[in-house]
């Protein structure tokens, strides 16, 4: 088994990983930038190493410094968390080359899913339904026109090396196609160094529903149900819930069964998320994430399964602790992302947290590395906490969230807590009646 894990991340997820390690009797190494010397995970870890100045490229993305820190401290594994190096196949390879265990899938699987054209081809062959579109990349106008005529407008052109909303063009009709194809290819080359693009039917009012899977190195892969992540602004998720308000048990078992079988056939090991657009009762694969996700706690809350613990177990070569029939879904869970930002304009608000009080009570979980007196640095992501509640019913979660949000004290900075409070009072949200565009409209009405 793994004895000492280097956590190549910061903030709440570094703390989340430390907690799983501590419960498993595994020591931890925190690596941090000069801006994070006073961070909570640095205090709690068994060892800590400063790996560079504040800028992420010089610290949390500094591969030689991270590998050196692992060697100096005697770590035998590295957990990359989310963001930073978590989906960097090159990093996964280097970690393995140094005789260390990368807590995540193989470099090959990361690479396959990082290229969106290859990812789509791969999962389609494995039986997962995909969005209608081009078979592979598109380079010329003639082929593009043919594909679009077949699938019908509007279409969306996406960069193969993009993902998460970067490098996309929506095309309303044939007249716009040629220019937008060229724009997309040029931007893809400039942003990602790869001009490969593909075309899909543009779905107008889908929901974003993703399935959590986890596989081991013994041919097993299970699914842990879905999360509804439709509430997002500029491709940043704001609130996530499990189960989705629009998915029933039969559909969960059917689609979950398809994705778990597909990933077992692929020999996938580690945690992963299969992202779908869901419209008119149909699922369409768009991307796969090969990392632990920010919103994993809602899945943990309805299954009782510690996803980070399972990641560590499977990386160490152990079997998953659960077979599919041991997985039970209980009740509902909702996560509110608390960002150090203005609640409606999203202007960043880093600075000193002067007073801090976390809500508690039955079925309330707060994943955060913030403490009273902590100074939120301006260099990184603005998410400072995740407030997660669970309950028998979705309605119960909404009542519990109202109560917890009111109890939460974060003085000294502006946070998105008032946005969540406004959501709790909205009828569409209360009814679970929202798609991927709903939040932007809600915010437009609020700020106009
Ligand atoms: C789409 C789509 C509609 N149809 N694909 C956005 C993030 C990335 N993961 C994929 N995204 C989308 N892909 C098809 N075939 C809608 C989105 C999308 C979106 C697109 C344009 C403007 C805002 C958007 C917000 C959420 C999702």
mmCIF file of C-alpha atoms and ligand atoms in Angstrom, residues 131-132 155-156 158 163-166 168 170 200-204 206 208 230 232 234-235 275 277 286-287 436-437 440, ligand 1:
data_model
loop_
_atom_site.group_PDB
_atom_site.id
_atom_site.type_symbol
_atom_site.label_atom_id
_atom_site.label_comp_id
_atom_site.label_asym_id
_atom_site.label_seq_id
_atom_site.Cartn_x
_atom_site.Cartn_y
_atom_site.Cartn_z
ATOM 1 C CA UNK A 131 -23.921 14.065 -30.110
ATOM 2 C CA UNK A 132 -24.578 13.695 -33.868
ATOM 3 C CA UNK A 155 -24.156 23.446 -35.317
ATOM 4 C CA UNK A 156 -21.252 23.991 -32.967
ATOM 5 C CA UNK A 158 -15.293 22.703 -31.192
ATOM 6 C CA UNK A 163 -12.930 21.398 -23.609
ATOM 7 C CA UNK A 164 -14.733 23.035 -20.733
ATOM 8 C CA UNK A 165 -16.100 25.696 -23.061
ATOM 9 C CA UNK A 166 -12.901 26.988 -24.642
ATOM 10 C CA UNK A 168 -16.103 26.919 -29.652
ATOM 11 C CA UNK A 170 -21.884 28.355 -32.878
ATOM 12 C CA UNK A 200 -21.690 18.764 -33.669
ATOM 13 C CA UNK A 201 -25.384 19.447 -33.806
ATOM 14 C CA UNK A 202 -25.919 22.401 -31.419
ATOM 15 C CA UNK A 203 -28.454 21.375 -28.788
ATOM 16 C CA UNK A 204 -30.585 24.374 -27.799
ATOM 17 C CA UNK A 206 -29.887 20.773 -22.806
ATOM 18 C CA UNK A 208 -25.463 19.091 -18.268
ATOM 19 C CA UNK A 230 -26.532 22.677 -15.460
ATOM 20 C CA UNK A 232 -23.236 27.473 -14.613
ATOM 21 C CA UNK A 234 -19.397 31.345 -18.363
ATOM 22 C CA UNK A 235 -18.668 27.617 -18.124
ATOM 23 C CA UNK A 275 -20.231 14.322 -19.327
ATOM 24 C CA UNK A 277 -25.873 16.860 -22.624
ATOM 25 C CA UNK A 286 -19.657 15.456 -24.977
ATOM 26 C CA UNK A 287 -16.455 14.941 -22.955
ATOM 27 C CA UNK A 436 -27.520 25.166 -19.069
ATOM 28 C CA UNK A 437 -28.615 28.690 -20.064
ATOM 29 C CA UNK A 440 -27.220 33.461 -17.188
HETATM 30 C C1 LIG B 1 -22.496 21.923 -26.593
HETATM 31 C C2 LIG B 1 -23.663 22.692 -26.443
HETATM 32 C C3 LIG B 1 -24.716 22.430 -27.280
HETATM 33 N N1 LIG B 1 -24.619 21.476 -28.216
HETATM 34 N N2 LIG B 1 -22.438 20.965 -27.535
HETATM 35 C C4 LIG B 1 -19.952 24.101 -23.176
HETATM 36 C C5 LIG B 1 -18.838 23.544 -22.383
HETATM 37 C C6 LIG B 1 -18.323 22.391 -23.127
HETATM 38 N N3 LIG B 1 -18.072 21.327 -22.217
HETATM 39 C C7 LIG B 1 -19.357 22.036 -24.103
HETATM 40 N N4 LIG B 1 -20.339 23.104 -24.092
HETATM 41 C C8 LIG B 1 -21.453 23.036 -24.836
HETATM 42 N N5 LIG B 1 -21.438 22.083 -25.807
HETATM 43 C C9 LIG B 1 -23.484 20.775 -28.334
HETATM 44 N N6 LIG B 1 -23.400 19.843 -29.268
HETATM 45 C C10 LIG B 1 -23.680 23.673 -25.468
HETATM 46 C C11 LIG B 1 -22.573 23.878 -24.678
HETATM 47 C C12 LIG B 1 -22.674 24.959 -23.751
HETATM 48 C C13 LIG B 1 -22.628 26.309 -24.191
HETATM 49 C C14 LIG B 1 -22.365 26.646 -25.519
HETATM 50 C C15 LIG B 1 -22.309 27.963 -25.919
HETATM 51 C C16 LIG B 1 -22.521 28.997 -25.001
HETATM 52 C C17 LIG B 1 -22.765 28.693 -23.676
HETATM 53 C C18 LIG B 1 -22.805 27.357 -23.266
HETATM 54 C C19 LIG B 1 -23.046 27.062 -21.938
HETATM 55 C C20 LIG B 1 -23.070 25.748 -21.530
HETATM 56 C C21 LIG B 1 -22.884 24.723 -22.442
#
